[in-house]
Every structure is written in C-alpha cells, then in structure tokens.
Amino acid sequence: MTTSLPTAGVLAPRDGRSPESDGDSRLAPGQTGRQRVRAVLRTLRPADWLSGLFVLGLLIAVAAPTLLTSYDPLEAGAGQILEAPGAAHLLGTDYLGRDLASRLVFGTTTTFSASAVAVTVGLAGGIVLGLLAGYLGGWVDALVSRIVDVLLSVPGLLLSMVVIVALGFGAINAAIAVGISSIANFARITRSEVLRIRNSAFVEAAQHQGSGRARTLVHHILPNSLGPVLTLIPLQFGGAIIWISALSFLGFGAVPPQPEWGLLVSEGRQYLMSAPWLLIGPGLAIVLTVLSLSHLQRLAARLRKEFS
Amino acid sequence: MTAGVREHPAAPGSTVSPEDEADASGTAASPRAWRPRVGHGMRRYVAGRAGHALLVVALVYLLTYWVLFALPGDPVRNRLENPQNPVPPEQAQVIIEYYNLDLSAVEQFLITLGRLFQGDLGYSLGTGRAVGDLFAQGIGSTLLLALVAFGIAVLIATLVAVFAVFSRSAAVRAALNVYPSLALSTPSFLVGLFLLQLFSYQLGWVSALDTDGPAGLILPALTLGIAVSPSVTQVLIQGLGEANDQPFVKVLKAKGLSRSRIIGRHLLRNGSIPALTLLALTIADLIAGSVIVESVFNRAGLGLVTEQAVRSQDSPVVLAVVLFVAALYSVVNLIADLIYPLIDPRIVITESRVARRPARRPAGPPGDPNVSLPKGTS
C-alpha cells in the first residue's frame, strides 16, 4: 500500500480512534437514557430530519410498496401512454402507459437489494482480505496489498464491467460486480484497523491465556476492528446505488420489464424531448437517496463525536 | 500502449531538479538546513516506484486475462460453439490456431503476452477488427474529451472552492459547500441527460445530433468534468480552509496585501497541493467515465467502443481497455508522486524509499513556502 495522500477516501469521514472526552462533550456524567436521547434530538437540524424521513420512506417502499401506490408497476395501460404528471398519475406514465410512481416505488426494492448484495460482497471480501493481511503480515500482506493496488488502479465502473463480461448480464451479476470493485476500500480500512489493534494489550493477554491464532483473530481482533469498517457501509451503499443504476442505464444490469431506477432513466431517455418528466422521478430518487445516505453517515459520525 | 508501460522508468528522469530547487528556495539559507542527498538514493527510489507501478500493471493484465479468458465461459470457445451462429469449419480452424485453443491455459497466456509485446492486441470477437485499430480510431476523440473535461473540472473545483471558503456571504458559502456531496450523489448519466434537455431541447443552444466539432464537445466535456469534480473540490475546500487558518495569513494581511492577492498567490498555492495529487488520479476516472458520457451523447470514441465491447462480451477489447486505463493510472500516479517535491518544496524524497519528511525551516513563518519574511521592502 503506497497511498500516503488523500484519495477519494478523504470524503468519507474517518473516525477510527474512539474520541476521548475532550471537554466539549455535551453530556454530563450520570445522565439517564431519556436525557441522552433528548440531548441528541436537540442538536438535530432540519436537513437531518428530512434525510431521515426520506430514508424511512424508502424503507417503507421496500417493506410494503402497496402502502405508497395503488398501481401495478408492470400493468400497461392502453390509452394513457406518456401522460404528463397529474392527479391520477403523480409522476405521469411511461411509453406503455405504466404508472411511473408505482414503478419507482417497486423499483426501490430492486435497487436496494442489488446494493445490499454489492455491499455484502464488498464487505465480506474486504474484511477477509484485510484481516488476513493485517494479522498474518509477511507475504500474505504483500499479496493482499498488491491485489488491493490492482483493484484500485482500475476505476470502479470499468472493473465492474470486466466482471460483468465474465459473469454475464443481470441485476445480481451487476451487484456482484459492483461489490467486487468495492472490496479494496473495505480491505484497506480493515487492514489498517487490524494493524492498530494487533499489538494492543488485550490481544497479548488473550494470547497469554492460550488463545490460538484463529481464535484471537475471530474473537478479539475482528470485533474490535469492525467499527470503522461498518461506518463505511452507508457511503458504500449510496455508491453502489449509483454504480448499479449506471450499469442498468447502460443495459448491463436489470432486465427491462423489471422496475429499476437506472433502467427507468434509460427507458425515459428516449422520450427526453417529448416527455422529460419520465426522468424527473427516477433521477430525483437516485440523487435524494444517495444524498440522504451520505448525510446520515456524516450525522452519525458527528453524533458519535459529540456524545461518546 | 505497451510502449507507455515500458517507458515508466524513463519518464521521471527530470525529478532530480526539484530537490535542488527545494534547497535553493527554502532551506539552503538556514544553518541547520537538511540537505537531501540526490543521487543514488533518489535513483533507487524512482526505480522502486517505477518497478512497483510496472508490477501492478502486469498484475492487472494477468488478473483481467484470467477473469476474462481462463475461467469457464471462455469467450472464444463460446463463439466457436455457439449453436445459433455456427462458424464454418475452415474459419474455426483459423480461430483455433490463432488462439491456440489446443494448448494449455498457461501456454495460451504466454503466447498472448508475447503478441502484446509485439504490439498485437488481438482481434475483436464482435467485429473481427484488430483491437489496435479500434483503439487508434477512438482514442483521439476520447483524449480530447478527457482533456477538456479535465480543464472544466479544474475550473469548477477552483471556483467552487474559492467561493465556498472565502465568499463574504454566508449563504453562498453554505450553498457551495453542498456542491461536492450533491455532485457526488448525482450519476453522470443524469447530469448528461439534464444538460442535453436544458441546452439542446429547451434553449436550443447546442444541437443534440451534431457530435463533431467544438460545439458537440461542450456538453459531454461539461458532464464528464462535473462527474470527476466533487472529490477534487472537497479536498480543495479543506485545503484552502486549513491554509486560511494558519498564522502566515496574518503576516500577509499585516504586510498590507489585498485579499485577492493573498488568496490567489498564497492560499491557493498552499491549499491546492493535496487537490493536485487527487487531480492526477482522476485521469483514469475520466477515461472510465467516458463510457457513460459517450453513450449518453452518442459520441464516437474509446468509451463507446468499450460499451459496445461489454455489450457483445468482446473480451479482447475489454482486456485492452483495462490494460490501457491501468497503465495510464499507474504512470500518472507515478509522475504525480515524483513531481510532488516540485510543487511543494517542503516535501523531499528521502533515502528511505517511501518516507517523506518535511524539511526543517527554522526561520520564517511555518507553513507557507511562498512567504519569506519581508526583505527590506515592506
């Protein structure tokens, strides 16, 4: 690992060190749980509420899409093709007369599950590689570091396209491809966390008590190095939404009748001149989701700093 | 392209001079100046970095080749054995001989590698044309696009960051501070379609169909520039903010320099160093981003070639594109590392191979290499 300068990683707030109480903590010792919650709530700004509510809405769209829309996302409506947004169809209808709002709501599940797959692949691969590299050191570390260098030297989109050429098209394959291209980020942070923790006193104590290498790794080092890795998840989830929708937009991801955000944009693109509203819904959905997720991530980092 | 890879060690030949410059401008005058010993250690550092870059590019090639060709689902064999579109036997024989399908995977790889060093990138499985030709056709247009986009990204980053940090209006500062995360959250295909809708269809300033000529370049370059700008802008905002907090700014104000001169001559030069490094790394992103941008604007180039190659699972073309981008990334990264001391004289490459340490500057305000205490004039 040769990177010693800020790369894209600087955008992700890194709070690896658990902050010491540095005097400006707003909590007096001995506060009850309710006071704690109130103190947290007082610091929230409107933008925090908005992004939280938006993500909540998205979760409802995933869990119970029928609550938010009464239309079938796949049912074509003759005689209502390319209708402008109105009372009946909030976001208008597409070229087959399908209700766009409903396709967007049902598309949330497609997009979110693909992103979840991507983040899981990236997280699992990254944690395994980072743990092995950081703990075993030596040639394993050298090998993993070269793999990470390789993954970092090819831009994510191109890397996912290589994987897609190998695996074939489809929503799941696109998700796996995006996941593989995010392994490097997770592996880097895991490795540096493991290196930080490997030599701490409690690890040494565990070893003196007869804990073997595998047991030390899984029971002591892994749980203690996970924190900063997990804080990366919302950001990577947002990134995965963007990459997956880009792959779907290019036609490498979800397959047409499926409602997927990137695919909705791609379908609406042909009617850019005559029916630009087809892009507004899906476009706003992508932007607001990613924006909300990154905002919540920053909020979480801020709260952890203030109330630890 | 292969030439580019092999030229690594030669490229940074000029990097001995920044050391001398660093000495002349900064530390030479002071008695405790730490003089970097240029020569053997420097050469070893350069060779080590170049070797590492070469290794990474070679590994990229090896891994990509393995993923694309050696795993089950070999594209060439798939094409030969495609039941819907059978290849005539005599043509099949030619293909088998060219790709050496009767040999082992390792031998196939070695032969492909040998051809690569002779400048033969193979043939497209989709169109049957030489990959080198496809590259030659697309690369000019894409490099031009990337170059203009690069300029636009620099312009956006500088303007946004300067006003986000130094604007007198708090509202402007707050609004511009949102720009990096907003741009990062907006996929480039949306930016492109929005610009197309606004400037071509609504305002009618640029034709959506005419992709040649300077007018056809503006919107794609703007899209690509916006796509790579957020990280650079973010780092520049941070850098300018940090530079602005340093004590030397007070000295400059006390000297009576105007605000614009302090920002333009001192703060930008100090605060932009991390952003410059990041900027170098965006060059590979520009090429990768051209896949989406050229597809949105239907503009011929390497990006469109890549997109069609992925669509038709044309592995030789994809392999060549990956090799090209990885080589570009590594070369640019290497050059950025080596010219770093040129930009920031405080940073010197020490004999220990990778470590960087700031030269000690006992005299003068810390932090600003552009500031020397007033010599009589002020």
PDB file of C-alpha atoms in Angstrom, chain A residues 1-8 10-11 146-147 149-159 161-169 235 242-243 245-247 249-252 261-262 265-266 269 272-273 276 279 282-284 286-288 290-291 294 298, chain B residues 49 52 55-56 59-60 63-64 67-68 181-182 184-187 189-190 193 196-197 201 230-231 234-235 238 274 277-278 281 284-285 288-289 291-292 295-298 306-307 309-315 318 321-322 325-326 329-330 337 340 354 356:
ATOM      1  CA  MET A   1       0.000   0.000   0.000  1.00  0.00           C
ATOM      2  CA  THR A   2       1.714   3.098  -1.148  1.00  0.00           C
ATOM      3  CA  THR A   3      -1.017   5.639  -0.835  1.00  0.00           C
ATOM      4  CA  SER A   4       0.011   8.272   1.618  1.00  0.00           C
ATOM      5  CA  LEU A   5      -2.008  11.113   0.182  1.00  0.00           C
ATOM      6  CA  PRO A   6      -5.680  11.883   0.423  1.00  0.00           C
ATOM      7  CA  THR A   7      -7.580   9.993  -2.244  1.00  0.00           C
ATOM      8  CA  ALA A   8     -11.327   9.593  -2.554  1.00  0.00           C
ATOM      9  CA  VAL A  10     -10.914  11.643   2.401  1.00  0.00           C
ATOM     10  CA  LEU A  11     -14.541  12.151   1.524  1.00  0.00           C
ATOM     11  CA  ARG A 146      -0.893  -5.959  -4.436  1.00  0.00           C
ATOM     12  CA  ILE A 147      -4.428  -7.214  -5.041  1.00  0.00           C
ATOM     13  CA  ASP A 149      -3.400  -1.979  -5.646  1.00  0.00           C
ATOM     14  CA  VAL A 150      -4.727  -3.797  -8.690  1.00  0.00           C
ATOM     15  CA  LEU A 151      -8.336  -3.174  -7.692  1.00  0.00           C
ATOM     16  CA  LEU A 152      -7.600   0.495  -7.050  1.00  0.00           C
ATOM     17  CA  SER A 153      -5.756   1.079 -10.304  1.00  0.00           C
ATOM     18  CA  VAL A 154      -8.804   0.242 -12.409  1.00  0.00           C
ATOM     19  CA  PRO A 155     -11.732   2.653 -11.989  1.00  0.00           C
ATOM     20  CA  GLY A 156     -14.776   1.039 -10.362  1.00  0.00           C
ATOM     21  CA  LEU A 157     -17.043   1.257 -13.383  1.00  0.00           C
ATOM     22  CA  LEU A 158     -14.514  -0.420 -15.674  1.00  0.00           C
ATOM     23  CA  LEU A 159     -13.758  -3.080 -13.102  1.00  0.00           C
ATOM     24  CA  MET A 161     -17.757  -4.143 -16.481  1.00  0.00           C
ATOM     25  CA  VAL A 162     -14.911  -6.677 -16.621  1.00  0.00           C
ATOM     26  CA  VAL A 163     -16.708  -8.812 -14.045  1.00  0.00           C
ATOM     27  CA  ILE A 164     -19.959  -8.441 -15.975  1.00  0.00           C
ATOM     28  CA  VAL A 165     -18.298  -9.610 -19.184  1.00  0.00           C
ATOM     29  CA  ALA A 166     -17.127 -12.683 -17.291  1.00  0.00           C
ATOM     30  CA  LEU A 167     -20.374 -13.375 -15.399  1.00  0.00           C
ATOM     31  CA  GLY A 168     -22.954 -12.199 -17.918  1.00  0.00           C
ATOM     32  CA  PHE A 169     -25.663  -9.539 -17.656  1.00  0.00           C
ATOM     33  CA  LEU A 235     -21.474   5.603   1.970  1.00  0.00           C
ATOM     34  CA  ILE A 242     -25.094   4.955  -8.298  1.00  0.00           C
ATOM     35  CA  TRP A 243     -22.894   2.297  -9.929  1.00  0.00           C
ATOM     36  CA  SER A 245     -28.043   2.321 -11.747  1.00  0.00           C
ATOM     37  CA  ALA A 246     -25.244   3.322 -14.137  1.00  0.00           C
ATOM     38  CA  LEU A 247     -24.762  -0.303 -15.173  1.00  0.00           C
ATOM     39  CA  PHE A 249     -28.627   2.512 -17.562  1.00  0.00           C
ATOM     40  CA  LEU A 250     -26.028   1.096 -19.940  1.00  0.00           C
ATOM     41  CA  GLY A 251     -28.111  -2.066 -20.211  1.00  0.00           C
ATOM     42  CA  PHE A 252     -25.797  -4.431 -18.310  1.00  0.00           C
ATOM     43  CA  TRP A 261     -34.093   3.163 -11.068  1.00  0.00           C
ATOM     44  CA  GLY A 262     -31.248   3.230 -13.565  1.00  0.00           C
ATOM     45  CA  VAL A 265     -33.894   6.553 -16.558  1.00  0.00           C
ATOM     46  CA  SER A 266     -32.672   4.548 -19.525  1.00  0.00           C
ATOM     47  CA  ARG A 269     -34.186   8.705 -22.100  1.00  0.00           C
ATOM     48  CA  LEU A 272     -36.294  13.119 -23.322  1.00  0.00           C
ATOM     49  CA  MET A 273     -37.657  15.639 -25.796  1.00  0.00           C
ATOM     50  CA  PRO A 276     -38.929  14.859 -19.846  1.00  0.00           C
ATOM     51  CA  LEU A 279     -36.558  11.295 -15.921  1.00  0.00           C
ATOM     52  CA  PRO A 282     -36.175   8.263 -11.108  1.00  0.00           C
ATOM     53  CA  GLY A 283     -33.448  10.902 -11.265  1.00  0.00           C
ATOM     54  CA  LEU A 284     -34.603  12.615  -8.084  1.00  0.00           C
ATOM     55  CA  ILE A 286     -31.352   8.325  -7.057  1.00  0.00           C
ATOM     56  CA  VAL A 287     -29.932  11.721  -6.118  1.00  0.00           C
ATOM     57  CA  LEU A 288     -32.015  12.196  -2.959  1.00  0.00           C
ATOM     58  CA  VAL A 290     -27.607   8.892  -2.105  1.00  0.00           C
ATOM     59  CA  LEU A 291     -27.589  12.407  -0.687  1.00  0.00           C
ATOM     60  CA  SER A 294     -24.287  10.335   2.935  1.00  0.00           C
ATOM     61  CA  ARG A 298     -21.993  12.364   8.427  1.00  0.00           C
TER      62      ARG A 298
ATOM     63  CA  ARG B  49       8.380   3.232  -7.572  1.00  0.00           C
ATOM     64  CA  HIS B  52       6.019  -1.174  -8.355  1.00  0.00           C
ATOM     65  CA  LEU B  55       4.222  -4.819 -11.265  1.00  0.00           C
ATOM     66  CA  VAL B  56       0.717  -3.502 -10.637  1.00  0.00           C
ATOM     67  CA  LEU B  59      -0.911  -7.953 -12.258  1.00  0.00           C
ATOM     68  CA  VAL B  60      -3.903  -6.066 -13.654  1.00  0.00           C
ATOM     69  CA  LEU B  63      -5.902 -10.961 -13.341  1.00  0.00           C
ATOM     70  CA  THR B  64      -8.087  -9.484 -16.072  1.00  0.00           C
ATOM     71  CA  VAL B  67     -11.103 -13.466 -15.264  1.00  0.00           C
ATOM     72  CA  LEU B  68     -11.973 -12.992 -18.929  1.00  0.00           C
ATOM     73  CA  SER B 181     -21.805  15.888  -1.937  1.00  0.00           C
ATOM     74  CA  LEU B 182     -24.525  16.883  -4.396  1.00  0.00           C
ATOM     75  CA  LEU B 184     -21.071  13.011  -5.870  1.00  0.00           C
ATOM     76  CA  SER B 185     -24.667  11.856  -5.418  1.00  0.00           C
ATOM     77  CA  THR B 186     -25.691  12.563  -8.991  1.00  0.00           C
ATOM     78  CA  PRO B 187     -24.811   9.870 -11.526  1.00  0.00           C
ATOM     79  CA  PHE B 189     -25.815   9.934 -16.950  1.00  0.00           C
ATOM     80  CA  LEU B 190     -28.377  12.107 -15.150  1.00  0.00           C
ATOM     81  CA  LEU B 193     -29.369  13.968 -19.828  1.00  0.00           C
ATOM     82  CA  LEU B 196     -28.979  17.708 -23.050  1.00  0.00           C
ATOM     83  CA  GLN B 197     -32.566  18.503 -22.138  1.00  0.00           C
ATOM     84  CA  TYR B 201     -34.097  20.890 -26.292  1.00  0.00           C
ATOM     85  CA  PRO B 230     -16.584  16.590  -6.450  1.00  0.00           C
ATOM     86  CA  SER B 231     -13.649  14.838  -4.765  1.00  0.00           C
ATOM     87  CA  GLN B 234     -13.921  18.731  -1.475  1.00  0.00           C
ATOM     88  CA  VAL B 235     -10.197  18.363  -0.928  1.00  0.00           C
ATOM     89  CA  GLN B 238     -10.476  21.545   3.049  1.00  0.00           C
ATOM     90  CA  PRO B 274      -3.458  17.670  -1.868  1.00  0.00           C
ATOM     91  CA  THR B 277      -2.397  14.902  -6.346  1.00  0.00           C
ATOM     92  CA  LEU B 278      -6.012  13.872  -6.371  1.00  0.00           C
ATOM     93  CA  LEU B 281      -5.683  10.327 -10.062  1.00  0.00           C
ATOM     94  CA  ALA B 284      -8.198   7.260 -15.176  1.00  0.00           C
ATOM     95  CA  ASP B 285     -11.706   8.136 -13.993  1.00  0.00           C
ATOM     96  CA  ALA B 288     -13.754   5.240 -17.459  1.00  0.00           C
ATOM     97  CA  GLY B 289     -16.376   7.981 -17.217  1.00  0.00           C
ATOM     98  CA  VAL B 291     -18.069   5.105 -21.288  1.00  0.00           C
ATOM     99  CA  ILE B 292     -21.216   6.646 -19.824  1.00  0.00           C
ATOM    100  CA  SER B 295     -23.074   6.576 -24.530  1.00  0.00           C
ATOM    101  CA  VAL B 296     -25.390   9.371 -23.353  1.00  0.00           C
ATOM    102  CA  PHE B 297     -24.313  11.767 -26.103  1.00  0.00           C
ATOM    103  CA  ASN B 298     -23.790   9.007 -28.666  1.00  0.00           C
ATOM    104  CA  THR B 306     -15.822  -0.148 -24.557  1.00  0.00           C
ATOM    105  CA  GLU B 307     -19.566  -0.016 -24.059  1.00  0.00           C
ATOM    106  CA  ALA B 309     -17.439  -4.447 -26.330  1.00  0.00           C
ATOM    107  CA  VAL B 310     -19.068  -5.141 -22.964  1.00  0.00           C
ATOM    108  CA  ARG B 311     -22.461  -5.449 -24.638  1.00  0.00           C
ATOM    109  CA  SER B 312     -21.164  -8.101 -27.053  1.00  0.00           C
ATOM    110  CA  GLN B 313     -18.869  -9.662 -24.399  1.00  0.00           C
ATOM    111  CA  ASP B 314     -15.912  -8.882 -26.601  1.00  0.00           C
ATOM    112  CA  SER B 315     -13.135  -9.850 -24.189  1.00  0.00           C
ATOM    113  CA  VAL B 318     -12.222  -5.119 -22.797  1.00  0.00           C
ATOM    114  CA  VAL B 321      -9.105  -1.072 -22.419  1.00  0.00           C
ATOM    115  CA  VAL B 322      -8.417  -2.260 -18.875  1.00  0.00           C
ATOM    116  CA  VAL B 325      -6.532   2.554 -18.173  1.00  0.00           C
ATOM    117  CA  ALA B 326      -4.456   0.749 -15.537  1.00  0.00           C
ATOM    118  CA  TYR B 329      -3.406   5.383 -13.880  1.00  0.00           C
ATOM    119  CA  SER B 330      -0.066   3.964 -12.785  1.00  0.00           C
ATOM    120  CA  ASP B 337       4.458  11.207  -6.749  1.00  0.00           C
ATOM    121  CA  TYR B 340       5.406  16.324  -5.722  1.00  0.00           C
ATOM    122  CA  VAL B 354       8.986   5.758   0.549  1.00  0.00           C
ATOM    123  CA  ARG B 356       8.548  11.679   3.094  1.00  0.00           C
TER     124      ARG B 356
END
